[in-house]
Amino acid sequence: MAAAASSTSLSSSISKNLSSPSAPLSSVIRPFAAVTPTYKLIARSCIAACFKNLNSEPLPLKSNPIGDYLDAASKYRDVKPLRATNAASDGNSDIHFSLDKPREECGVVGIFGDPEASRLCYLALHALQHRGQEGAGIVAVHDNVLQSITGVGLVADVFNQSKLDQLPGNSAIGHVRYSTAGASMLKNVQPFVAGYRFGSVGVAHNGNLVNYQSLRAQLEESGSIFNTSSDTEVVLHLIAISKARPFFVRIIEACEKLKGAYSMVFLTEDKLVAVRDPHGFRPLVMGRRSNGAYVFASETCALDLIEATYVREVNPGEVVVVDKEGEHNLCLMPHPEPKQCIFEHIYFSLPNSVVFGRSVYESRYKYGEILATEFPVNCDVVIAVPDSGVVAALGYAAKIGVPFQQGLIRSHYVGRTFIEPNQSIRDFGVKLKLAPVRGVLEGKRVVVVDDSIVRGTTSSKIVRMIREAGAKEVHMRIASPPIIASCYYGVDTPSSEELISNRMTVEEIKDFIGSDSLAFLSFDSLKKYLGSQSPNFCYACFSGDYPVKPNEVKVKRVGDFLDDGLNGSIESIDGGWVQARTEIDEKVAGSV
Ligand SMILES: O=P(O)(O)OC[C@H]1O[C@H](OP(=O)(O)OP(=O)(O)O)[C@H](O)[C@@H]1O
Ligand SMILES: NC(=O)CC[C@H](N)C(=O)O
């Protein structure tokens, strides 16, 4: 990757130009005027490049480039979360377990400078629970020791009063996991903690590294022993083998070797570090509490819950180091190129969050309005597939002037694994989760709005359920373009060949799911709506154009809580499987 190559010069120059390898962070970062001209030049050019991608024009450099950088970031401060008064999201979505749809991703949180750090992490993880339900963990620092508690299941399953009592300290990081690499099992639950020769470090990661198999192979070749089968563990090894002394330079050196998606928080005895990959695939925001404590989180809904004020995003390619002297910022590489995941706005994030500087609620409402403008239909009622279709359905209904009603009621008590008692009982899963309201549907021409169609299995069951409840017509409207390619950046989508829109035309999908009509938000309209921000998003799932070429096969888990063994390579993971290569995958592999 060309960008990664250019970033190498940053960390090596930083290391080379530090007056003392053990210099405290303050002497390394703060007095920009005091550091060597080479370092200043590199820092200036990388900061200028950061501006370039976040604003249409690079900002003029003044005497303190870091100050400029912060000013540039402040444009995000104006964006206030729009409260989702009608959205039915409860943060407990998507809990039945199958591989036939996009799954949530992980959520991360970091707190620095609050005596209740681990309790605040715990609360923030509740707010982020929709991003991962396989496992949860918190690491806190107390008396210079990193203490960790992790467990499988939901946040409420893993933590209780006595567990939180075991995590005192002023700083902590936390994680909720949905696996993309490495089996769903205890040893892969984050945050991970490792000791290296200068201390201890904990990490929590949202995203997926597309080159971790080769990195792991290289590390194993030179003697590294891995404890987990997760991609995230390679980051700790890379930090440990770095020759640089200051911790943030170790992180920069490690990140320069990574390809793919990473929004990460690191914890050491005295620092909290937040890092976002140069494309900024996954979100990461920063906030402050009234006592001055720093908070980092995947979504602003976590800040809201713990009464932290949203300050700004951690920018793509930015490293934010927080220690007792305050906050220090660096760019990971000279040319960050934002490619933020559009699916965060379509499906993953909660509607009450501000993600990538935009309100998720506003985005979804607008997608619904656009769908209504482009694909209106004579109907009596507009309903949503709860929860992720609700806001788009509200926009659709308002635009065509037809009432929005709750035609499907969602059970919030379905566990994430359940056993279908007999394969002959069809649709049991979807019926367990969704129940039709006959009074709303009977004899009506119904528009059903959902956020996406992946394999088409859920949609066909929903259409049948609505018809069985007496609907006269069922018109499906999807508030995203057709998904034709698998995600390699932290969303666990099925392989491209399993995606229904990759195999069928819209007309064929309509027949497959059994609706009277079907329409998707058009890709062009989506980009038009995003306007000048459009190039800053990743649309790989809609286009097959991958910003970072995924040239390694995708390895996913299949069974839950299987032991994948402590020894052996990724290929030998029990219960893991290697994704079949599809035409798109071949095309991608061929283009690398
Ligand atoms: O192509 P399909 O197999 O129909 O998959 C698509 C469905 O999967 C997702 O919902 P999910 O069941 O994960 O629930 P959620 O929307 O409430 O999170 C998505 O919102 C669609 O409804
Ligand atoms: N969904 C994610 O962000 C997953 C993080 C990491 N790749 C894991 O599998 O644990």
Short mmCIF file of C-alpha atoms and ligand atoms in Angstrom, two decimals, residues 104-107 131 175-182 188 190 192 205-209 230-232 282 489-491, ligand 2:
data_model
loop_
_atom_site.label_atom_id
_atom_site.label_comp_id
_atom_site.label_asym_id
_atom_site.label_seq_id
_atom_site.Cartn_x
_atom_site.Cartn_y
_atom_site.Cartn_z
CA GLU A 104 -22.73 -5.92 14.24
CA GLU A 105 -19.15 -4.96 14.75
CA CYS A 106 -17.26 -4.30 17.89
CA GLY A 107 -17.57 -1.30 20.17
CA ARG A 131 -22.22 -3.47 18.21
CA HIS A 175 -14.78 -3.65 24.44
CA VAL A 176 -17.87 -5.46 23.21
CA ARG A 177 -17.12 -8.04 20.56
CA TYR A 178 -18.63 -9.40 17.45
CA SER A 179 -15.89 -11.55 15.91
CA THR A 180 -14.58 -11.02 12.41
CA ALA A 181 -11.33 -12.95 12.83
CA GLY A 182 -10.85 -15.69 15.36
CA ASN A 188 -10.53 -13.89 21.91
CA GLN A 190 -10.98 -8.11 24.29
CA PHE A 192 -6.18 -7.94 25.37
CA HIS A 205 -10.07 -2.90 18.57
CA ASN A 206 -13.00 -2.28 16.27
CA GLY A 207 -12.31 -3.29 12.69
CA ASN A 208 -10.58 -6.03 10.79
CA LEU A 209 -6.99 -6.29 9.59
CA SER A 230 -7.81 -12.86 16.80
CA ASP A 231 -6.31 -10.44 14.28
CA THR A 232 -5.98 -7.84 17.05
CA ARG A 282 -14.74 2.51 11.65
CA TYR A 489 -13.18 -4.12 7.20
CA GLY A 490 -15.04 -5.36 10.24
CA VAL A 491 -18.51 -6.27 9.03
N1 LIG B 2 -16.10 -6.56 14.70
C1 LIG B 2 -14.90 -6.16 15.08
O1 LIG B 2 -14.59 -4.97 15.07
C2 LIG B 2 -13.96 -7.27 15.44
C3 LIG B 2 -12.62 -6.88 16.00
C4 LIG B 2 -11.62 -8.00 15.81
N2 LIG B 2 -11.28 -8.12 14.41
C5 LIG B 2 -12.17 -9.30 16.35
O2 LIG B 2 -12.54 -10.18 15.60
O3 LIG B 2 -12.23 -9.45 17.55
#
